[in-house]
Short mmCIF file of C-alpha atoms and ligand atoms in Angstrom, two decimals:
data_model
loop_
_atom_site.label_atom_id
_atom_site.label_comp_id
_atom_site.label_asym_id
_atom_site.label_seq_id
_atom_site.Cartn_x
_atom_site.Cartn_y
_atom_site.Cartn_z
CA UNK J 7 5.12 -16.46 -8.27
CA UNK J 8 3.49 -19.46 -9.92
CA UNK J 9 0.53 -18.94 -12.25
CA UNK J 10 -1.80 -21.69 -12.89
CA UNK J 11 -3.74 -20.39 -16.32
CA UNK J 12 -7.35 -22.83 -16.30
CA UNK J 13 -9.00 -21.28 -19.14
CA UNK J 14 -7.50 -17.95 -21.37
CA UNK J 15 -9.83 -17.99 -24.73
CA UNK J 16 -12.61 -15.77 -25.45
CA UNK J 17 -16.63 -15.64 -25.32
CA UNK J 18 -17.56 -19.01 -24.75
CA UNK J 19 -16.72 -22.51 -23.15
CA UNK J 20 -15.95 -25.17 -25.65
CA UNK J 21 -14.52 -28.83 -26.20
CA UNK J 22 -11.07 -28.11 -25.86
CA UNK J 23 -10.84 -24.78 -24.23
CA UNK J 24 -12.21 -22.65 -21.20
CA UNK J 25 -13.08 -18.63 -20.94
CA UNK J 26 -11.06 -16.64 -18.63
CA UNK J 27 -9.76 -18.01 -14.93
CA UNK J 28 -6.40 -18.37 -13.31
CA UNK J 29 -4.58 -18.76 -9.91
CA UNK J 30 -1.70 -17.25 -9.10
CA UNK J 31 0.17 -17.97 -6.19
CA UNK J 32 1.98 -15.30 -4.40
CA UNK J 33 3.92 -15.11 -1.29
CA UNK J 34 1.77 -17.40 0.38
CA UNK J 35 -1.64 -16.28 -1.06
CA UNK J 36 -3.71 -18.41 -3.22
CA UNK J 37 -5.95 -15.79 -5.78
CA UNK J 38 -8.34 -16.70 -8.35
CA UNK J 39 -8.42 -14.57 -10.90
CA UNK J 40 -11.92 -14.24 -13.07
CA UNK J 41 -13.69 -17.09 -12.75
CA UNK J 42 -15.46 -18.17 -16.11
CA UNK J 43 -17.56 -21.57 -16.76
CA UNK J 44 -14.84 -24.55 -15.84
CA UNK J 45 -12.91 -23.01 -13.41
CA UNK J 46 -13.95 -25.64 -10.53
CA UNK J 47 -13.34 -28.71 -13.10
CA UNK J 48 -9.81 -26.73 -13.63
CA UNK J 49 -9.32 -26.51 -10.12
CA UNK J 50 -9.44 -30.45 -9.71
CA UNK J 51 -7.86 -31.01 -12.63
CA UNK J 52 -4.58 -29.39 -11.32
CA UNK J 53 -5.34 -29.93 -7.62
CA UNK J 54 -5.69 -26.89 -6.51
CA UNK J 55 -7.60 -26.83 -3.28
CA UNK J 56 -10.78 -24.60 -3.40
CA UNK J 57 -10.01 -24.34 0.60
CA UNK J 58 -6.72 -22.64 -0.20
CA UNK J 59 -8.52 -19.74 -2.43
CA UNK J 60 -10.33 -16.89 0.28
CA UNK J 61 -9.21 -14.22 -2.41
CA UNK J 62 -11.57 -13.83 -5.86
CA UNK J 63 -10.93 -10.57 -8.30
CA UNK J 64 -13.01 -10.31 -11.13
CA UNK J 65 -12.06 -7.62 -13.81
CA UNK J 66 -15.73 -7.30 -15.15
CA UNK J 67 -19.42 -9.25 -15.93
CA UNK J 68 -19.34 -10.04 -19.21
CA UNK J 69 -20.34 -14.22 -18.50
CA UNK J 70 -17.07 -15.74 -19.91
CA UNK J 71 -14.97 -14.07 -16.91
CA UNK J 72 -17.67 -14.72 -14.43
CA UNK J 73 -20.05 -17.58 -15.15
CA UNK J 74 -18.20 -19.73 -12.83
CA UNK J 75 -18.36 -17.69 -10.08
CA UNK J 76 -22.20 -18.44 -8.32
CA UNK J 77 -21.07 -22.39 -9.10
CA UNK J 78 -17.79 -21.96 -7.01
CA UNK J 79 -19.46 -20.20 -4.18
CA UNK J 80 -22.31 -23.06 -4.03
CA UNK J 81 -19.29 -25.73 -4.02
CA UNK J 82 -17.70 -23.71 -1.07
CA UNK J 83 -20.47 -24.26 0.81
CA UNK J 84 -20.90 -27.93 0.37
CA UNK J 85 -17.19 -28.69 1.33
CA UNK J 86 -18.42 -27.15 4.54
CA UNK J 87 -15.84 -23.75 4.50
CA UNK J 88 -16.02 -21.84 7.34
CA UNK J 89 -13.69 -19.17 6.48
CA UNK J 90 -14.22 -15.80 5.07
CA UNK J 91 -14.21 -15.42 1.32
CA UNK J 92 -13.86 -12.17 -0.19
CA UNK J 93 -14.45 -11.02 -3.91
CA UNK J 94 -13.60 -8.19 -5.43
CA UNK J 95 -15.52 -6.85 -8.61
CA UNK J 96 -17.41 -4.32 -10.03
CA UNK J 97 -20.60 -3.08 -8.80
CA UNK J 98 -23.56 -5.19 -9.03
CA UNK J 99 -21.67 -8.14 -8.68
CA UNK J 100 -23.24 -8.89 -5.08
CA UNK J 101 -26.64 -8.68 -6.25
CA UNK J 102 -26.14 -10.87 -9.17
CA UNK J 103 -24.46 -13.56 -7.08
CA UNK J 104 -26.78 -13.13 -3.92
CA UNK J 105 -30.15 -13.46 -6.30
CA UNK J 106 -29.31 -16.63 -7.56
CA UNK J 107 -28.51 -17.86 -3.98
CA UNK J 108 -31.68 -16.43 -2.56
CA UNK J 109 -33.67 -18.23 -5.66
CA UNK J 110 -32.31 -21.55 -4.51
CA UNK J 111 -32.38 -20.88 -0.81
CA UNK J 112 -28.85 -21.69 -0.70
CA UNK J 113 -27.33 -19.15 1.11
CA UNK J 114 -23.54 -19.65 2.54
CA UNK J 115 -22.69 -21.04 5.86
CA UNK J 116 -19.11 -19.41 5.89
CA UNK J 117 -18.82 -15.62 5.60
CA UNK J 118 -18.96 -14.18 1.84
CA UNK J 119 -17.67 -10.66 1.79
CA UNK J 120 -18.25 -8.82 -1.66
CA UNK J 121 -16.27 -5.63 -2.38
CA UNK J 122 -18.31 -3.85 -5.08
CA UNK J 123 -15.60 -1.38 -7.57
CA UNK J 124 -16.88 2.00 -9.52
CA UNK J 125 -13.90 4.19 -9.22
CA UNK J 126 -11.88 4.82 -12.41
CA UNK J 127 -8.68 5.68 -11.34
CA UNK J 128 -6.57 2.87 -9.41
CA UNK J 129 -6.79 2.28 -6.09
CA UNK J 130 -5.90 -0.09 -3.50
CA UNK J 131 -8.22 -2.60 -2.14
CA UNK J 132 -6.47 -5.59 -0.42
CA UNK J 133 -2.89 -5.11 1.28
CA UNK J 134 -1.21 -7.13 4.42
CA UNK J 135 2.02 -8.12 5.08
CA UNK J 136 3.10 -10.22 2.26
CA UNK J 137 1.22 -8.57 -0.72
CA UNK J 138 -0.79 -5.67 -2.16
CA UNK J 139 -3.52 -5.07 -4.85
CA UNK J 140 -4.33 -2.57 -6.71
CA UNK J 141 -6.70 -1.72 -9.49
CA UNK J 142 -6.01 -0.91 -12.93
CA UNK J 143 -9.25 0.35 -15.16
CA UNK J 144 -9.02 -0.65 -18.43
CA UNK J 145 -11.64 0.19 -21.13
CA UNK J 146 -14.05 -2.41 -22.55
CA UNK J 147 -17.25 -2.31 -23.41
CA UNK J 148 -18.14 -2.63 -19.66
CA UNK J 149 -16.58 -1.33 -16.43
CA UNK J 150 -13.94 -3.54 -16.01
CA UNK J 151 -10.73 -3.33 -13.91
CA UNK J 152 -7.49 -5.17 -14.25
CA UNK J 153 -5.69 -6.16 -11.23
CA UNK J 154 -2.03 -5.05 -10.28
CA UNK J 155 -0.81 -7.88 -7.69
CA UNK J 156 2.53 -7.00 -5.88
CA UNK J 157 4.64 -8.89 -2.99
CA UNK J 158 5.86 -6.98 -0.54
CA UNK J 159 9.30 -6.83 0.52
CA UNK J 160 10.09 -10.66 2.39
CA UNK J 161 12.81 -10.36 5.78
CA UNK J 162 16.38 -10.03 5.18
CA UNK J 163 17.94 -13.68 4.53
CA UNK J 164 20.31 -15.38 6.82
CA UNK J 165 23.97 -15.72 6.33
CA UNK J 166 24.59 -18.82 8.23
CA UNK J 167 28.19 -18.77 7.96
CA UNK J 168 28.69 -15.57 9.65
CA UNK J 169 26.28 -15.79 12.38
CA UNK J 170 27.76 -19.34 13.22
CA UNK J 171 31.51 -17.46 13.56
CA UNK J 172 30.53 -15.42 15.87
CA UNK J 173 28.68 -17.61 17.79
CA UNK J 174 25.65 -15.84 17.91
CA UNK J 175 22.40 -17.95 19.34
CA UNK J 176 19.95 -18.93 17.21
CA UNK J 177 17.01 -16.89 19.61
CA UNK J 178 18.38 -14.11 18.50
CA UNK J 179 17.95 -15.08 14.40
CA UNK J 180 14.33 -13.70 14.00
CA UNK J 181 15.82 -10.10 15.25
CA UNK J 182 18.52 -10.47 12.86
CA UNK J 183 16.28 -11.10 9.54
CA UNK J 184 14.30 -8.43 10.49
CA UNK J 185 17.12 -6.27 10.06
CA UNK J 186 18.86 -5.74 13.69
CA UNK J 187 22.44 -5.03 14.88
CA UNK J 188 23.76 -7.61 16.96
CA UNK J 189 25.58 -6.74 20.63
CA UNK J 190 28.63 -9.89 21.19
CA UNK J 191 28.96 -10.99 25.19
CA UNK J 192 32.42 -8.97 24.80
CA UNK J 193 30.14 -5.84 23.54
CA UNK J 194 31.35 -5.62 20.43
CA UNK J 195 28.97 -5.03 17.48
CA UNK J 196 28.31 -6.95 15.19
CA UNK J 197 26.65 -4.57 11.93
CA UNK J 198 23.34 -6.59 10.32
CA UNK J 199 24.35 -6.68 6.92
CA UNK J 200 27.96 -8.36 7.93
CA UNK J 201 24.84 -11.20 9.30
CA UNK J 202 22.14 -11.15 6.16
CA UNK J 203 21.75 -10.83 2.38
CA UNK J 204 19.36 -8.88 0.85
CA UNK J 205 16.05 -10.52 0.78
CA UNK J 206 14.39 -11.43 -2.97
CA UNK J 207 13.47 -8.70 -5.01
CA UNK J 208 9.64 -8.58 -4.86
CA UNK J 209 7.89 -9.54 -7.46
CA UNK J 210 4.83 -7.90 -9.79
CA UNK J 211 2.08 -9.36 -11.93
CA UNK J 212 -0.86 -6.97 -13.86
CA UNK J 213 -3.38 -8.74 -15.07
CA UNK J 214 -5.24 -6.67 -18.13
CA UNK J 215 -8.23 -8.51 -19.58
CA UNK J 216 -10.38 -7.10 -21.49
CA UNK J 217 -9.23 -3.94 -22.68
CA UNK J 218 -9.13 -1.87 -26.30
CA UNK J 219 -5.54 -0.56 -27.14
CA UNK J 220 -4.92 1.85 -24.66
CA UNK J 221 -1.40 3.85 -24.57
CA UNK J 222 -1.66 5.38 -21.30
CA UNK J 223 -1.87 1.83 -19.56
CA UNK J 224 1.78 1.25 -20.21
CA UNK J 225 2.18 3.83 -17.27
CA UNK J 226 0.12 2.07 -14.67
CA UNK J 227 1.86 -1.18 -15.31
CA UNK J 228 5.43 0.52 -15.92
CA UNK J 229 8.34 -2.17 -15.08
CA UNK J 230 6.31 -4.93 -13.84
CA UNK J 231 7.64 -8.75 -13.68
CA UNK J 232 5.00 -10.32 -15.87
CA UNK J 233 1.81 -8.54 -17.63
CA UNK J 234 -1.05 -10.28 -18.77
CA UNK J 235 -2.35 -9.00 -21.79
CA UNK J 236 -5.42 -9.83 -23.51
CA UNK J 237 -5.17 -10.43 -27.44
CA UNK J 238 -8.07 -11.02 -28.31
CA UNK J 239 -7.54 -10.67 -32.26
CA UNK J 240 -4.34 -10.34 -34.48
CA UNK J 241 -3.84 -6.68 -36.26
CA UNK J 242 -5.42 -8.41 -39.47
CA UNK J 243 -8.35 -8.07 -37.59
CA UNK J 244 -7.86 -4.64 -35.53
CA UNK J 245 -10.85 -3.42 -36.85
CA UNK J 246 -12.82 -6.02 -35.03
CA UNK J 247 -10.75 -5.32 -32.03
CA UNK J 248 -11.62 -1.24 -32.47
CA UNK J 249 -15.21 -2.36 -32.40
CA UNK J 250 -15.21 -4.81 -29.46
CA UNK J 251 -12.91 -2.77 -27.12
CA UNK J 252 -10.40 -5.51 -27.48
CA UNK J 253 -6.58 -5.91 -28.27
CA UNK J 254 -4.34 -7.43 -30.96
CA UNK J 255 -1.26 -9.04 -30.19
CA UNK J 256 0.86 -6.22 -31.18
CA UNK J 257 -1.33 -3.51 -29.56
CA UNK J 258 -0.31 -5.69 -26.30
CA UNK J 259 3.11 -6.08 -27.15
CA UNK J 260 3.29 -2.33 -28.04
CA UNK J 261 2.13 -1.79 -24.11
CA UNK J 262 4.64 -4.36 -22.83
CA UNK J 263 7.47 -2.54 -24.72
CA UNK J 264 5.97 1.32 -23.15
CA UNK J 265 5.59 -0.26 -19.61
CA UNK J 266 9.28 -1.72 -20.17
CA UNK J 267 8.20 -4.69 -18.49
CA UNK J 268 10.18 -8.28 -18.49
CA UNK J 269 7.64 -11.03 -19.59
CA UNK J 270 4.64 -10.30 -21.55
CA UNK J 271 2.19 -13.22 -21.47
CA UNK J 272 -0.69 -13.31 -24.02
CA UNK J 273 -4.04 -14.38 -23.62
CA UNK J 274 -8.17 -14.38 -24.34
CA UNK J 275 -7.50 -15.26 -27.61
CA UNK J 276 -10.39 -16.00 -30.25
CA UNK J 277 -11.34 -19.06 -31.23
CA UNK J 278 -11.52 -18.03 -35.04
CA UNK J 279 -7.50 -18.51 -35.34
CA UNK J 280 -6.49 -21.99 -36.36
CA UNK J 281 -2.98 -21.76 -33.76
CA UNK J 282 -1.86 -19.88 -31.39
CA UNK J 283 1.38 -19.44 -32.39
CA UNK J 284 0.41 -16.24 -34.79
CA UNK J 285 -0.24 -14.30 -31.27
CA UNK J 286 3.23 -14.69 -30.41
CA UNK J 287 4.70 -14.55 -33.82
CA UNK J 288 3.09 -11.31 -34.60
CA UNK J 289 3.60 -10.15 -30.78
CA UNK J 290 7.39 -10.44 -31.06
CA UNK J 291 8.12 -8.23 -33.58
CA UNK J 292 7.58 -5.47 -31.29
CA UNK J 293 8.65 -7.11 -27.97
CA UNK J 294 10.93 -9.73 -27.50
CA UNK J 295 10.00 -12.04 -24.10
CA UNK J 296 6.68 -13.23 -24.95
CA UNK J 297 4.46 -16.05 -23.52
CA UNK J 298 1.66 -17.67 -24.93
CA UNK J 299 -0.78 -18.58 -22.19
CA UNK J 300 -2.91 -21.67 -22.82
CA UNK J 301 -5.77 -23.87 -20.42
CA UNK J 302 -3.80 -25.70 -18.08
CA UNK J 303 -0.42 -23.99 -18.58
CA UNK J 304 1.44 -23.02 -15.66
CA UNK J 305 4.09 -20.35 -15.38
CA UNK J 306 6.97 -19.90 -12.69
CA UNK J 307 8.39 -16.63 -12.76
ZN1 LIG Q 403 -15.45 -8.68 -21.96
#
């Protein structure tokens, strides 16, 4: 997984810093991730083709996680996409996107698919054969969901080696990764695991911005690879984050350590704090692995 992070502070775009977007790349998918005011000079900025994105999930419509969104839409359609482009959001989103487009009689020339959200438990709304999504409601001031992305489990790998010993022809390689025995001329057979190694682990990523403190959420994200955790403010200000429906740093690390998960990355932070650095500080005296997020960061995990 490789996350591109183009903007992770709060409220509103300024000089040096962008509201909430990122990309991750997954098995093969390119996903944009909230899509606040920047995200398309981002996008150039780190070469990320817009062509590559057809996935958009947006957690909820406060402007600095969406602003972006009618802007990259518009752009779509000038680079002349033909291709489906799907976003995922909660309700209302459609109208609020397909007024401004009727207002400037710009309507798109490729297919825009919206998929409007109002449950409040998690469900799953995108899955094929190399990744699924799921929801995770978080509580804010406004319906908003989080986003669970998971790969799915890849073919078994090759073992070159062994399938050159025995001679085996390379036709039949596609039937061996996807887990078959193999019959020899002499009929002897061969078992698949003397032929493969166990394909990668798949891989998790929960994205969880913006949410108050909320203990039960260490459950839906239990033993993920990476979560994304907004921290809005740092505990000397938890009384601001009580009153907001946001997070401190150690309210997120406090769900990292409950969910047992391996890499806690922190983000939306408020522009009030001179560095950065006191997110992670304060963060890591409950949980040890954690990552400060920042615009134009990128993460391999
Ligand atoms: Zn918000």
């Amino acid at each position: 997984m490789h996350l591109t992070v183009l903007g992770c502070y709060a409220a509103t775009p300024r000089t040096l810093t962008n509201p909430t977007s990122q990309v991750l790349e997954i098995n093969n998918h390119v996903i944009l991730i909230d899509c606040g005011e920047g995200t398309q000079v981002e996008l150039r900025r780190h070469k990320i083709k817009f062509s590559r994105i057809n996935h958009i999930f947006i957690s909820h419509l406060h402007g600095d996680h969406f602003f972006g969104l009618p802007g990259f839409i518009s752009t779509m359609r000038l680079l002349g996409r033909d291709k489906e482009l799907h976003v995922y959001g909660p309700k209302g989103i459609k109208g609020a996107i397909t007024l401004l487009l009727k207002l400037g009689d710009s309507w798109t020339n490729y297919p825009l698919l919206f998929h409007e959200l109002t449950s409040k438990e998690t469900e799953l709304i995108f899955e094929d054969d190399k990744i699924s999504v799921s929801t995770i409601p978080l509580d804010h001031r406004v319906y908003t969901n989080g986003y669970l992305f998971k790969e799915k489990l890849g073919k078994r790998k090759l073992n070159v080696a062994a399938v050159e010993k025995y001679g085996i022809d390379k036709a039949y390689y596609n039937n061996i990764k996807n887990g078959r025995d193999i019959t020899l001329d002499n009929g002897s057979i061969v078992p698949n695991k003397e032929l493969t190694y166990d394909p990668p682990k798949p891989k998790s990523y929960a994205f969880c911005s913006d949410t108050i403190y909320d203990e039960s959420l260490a459950d839906k994200v239990k033993e993920v690879d990476v979560l994304y955790h907004e921290s809005t403010f740092l505990d000397s200000e938890a009384h601001l984050a009580a009153k907001t429906k946001h997070a401190t740093a150690k309210q997120a690390a406090q769900v990292a350590k409950d969910a047992n998960v391996k890499t806690l990355v922190l983000g939306h932070y408020s522009t009030r704090y001179k560095s950065i650095e006191l997110f992670k500080e304060e963060a890591s005296t409950v949980f040890p692995n954690v990552l400060l997020a920042d615009d134009g960061k990128t993460f391999d995990f």
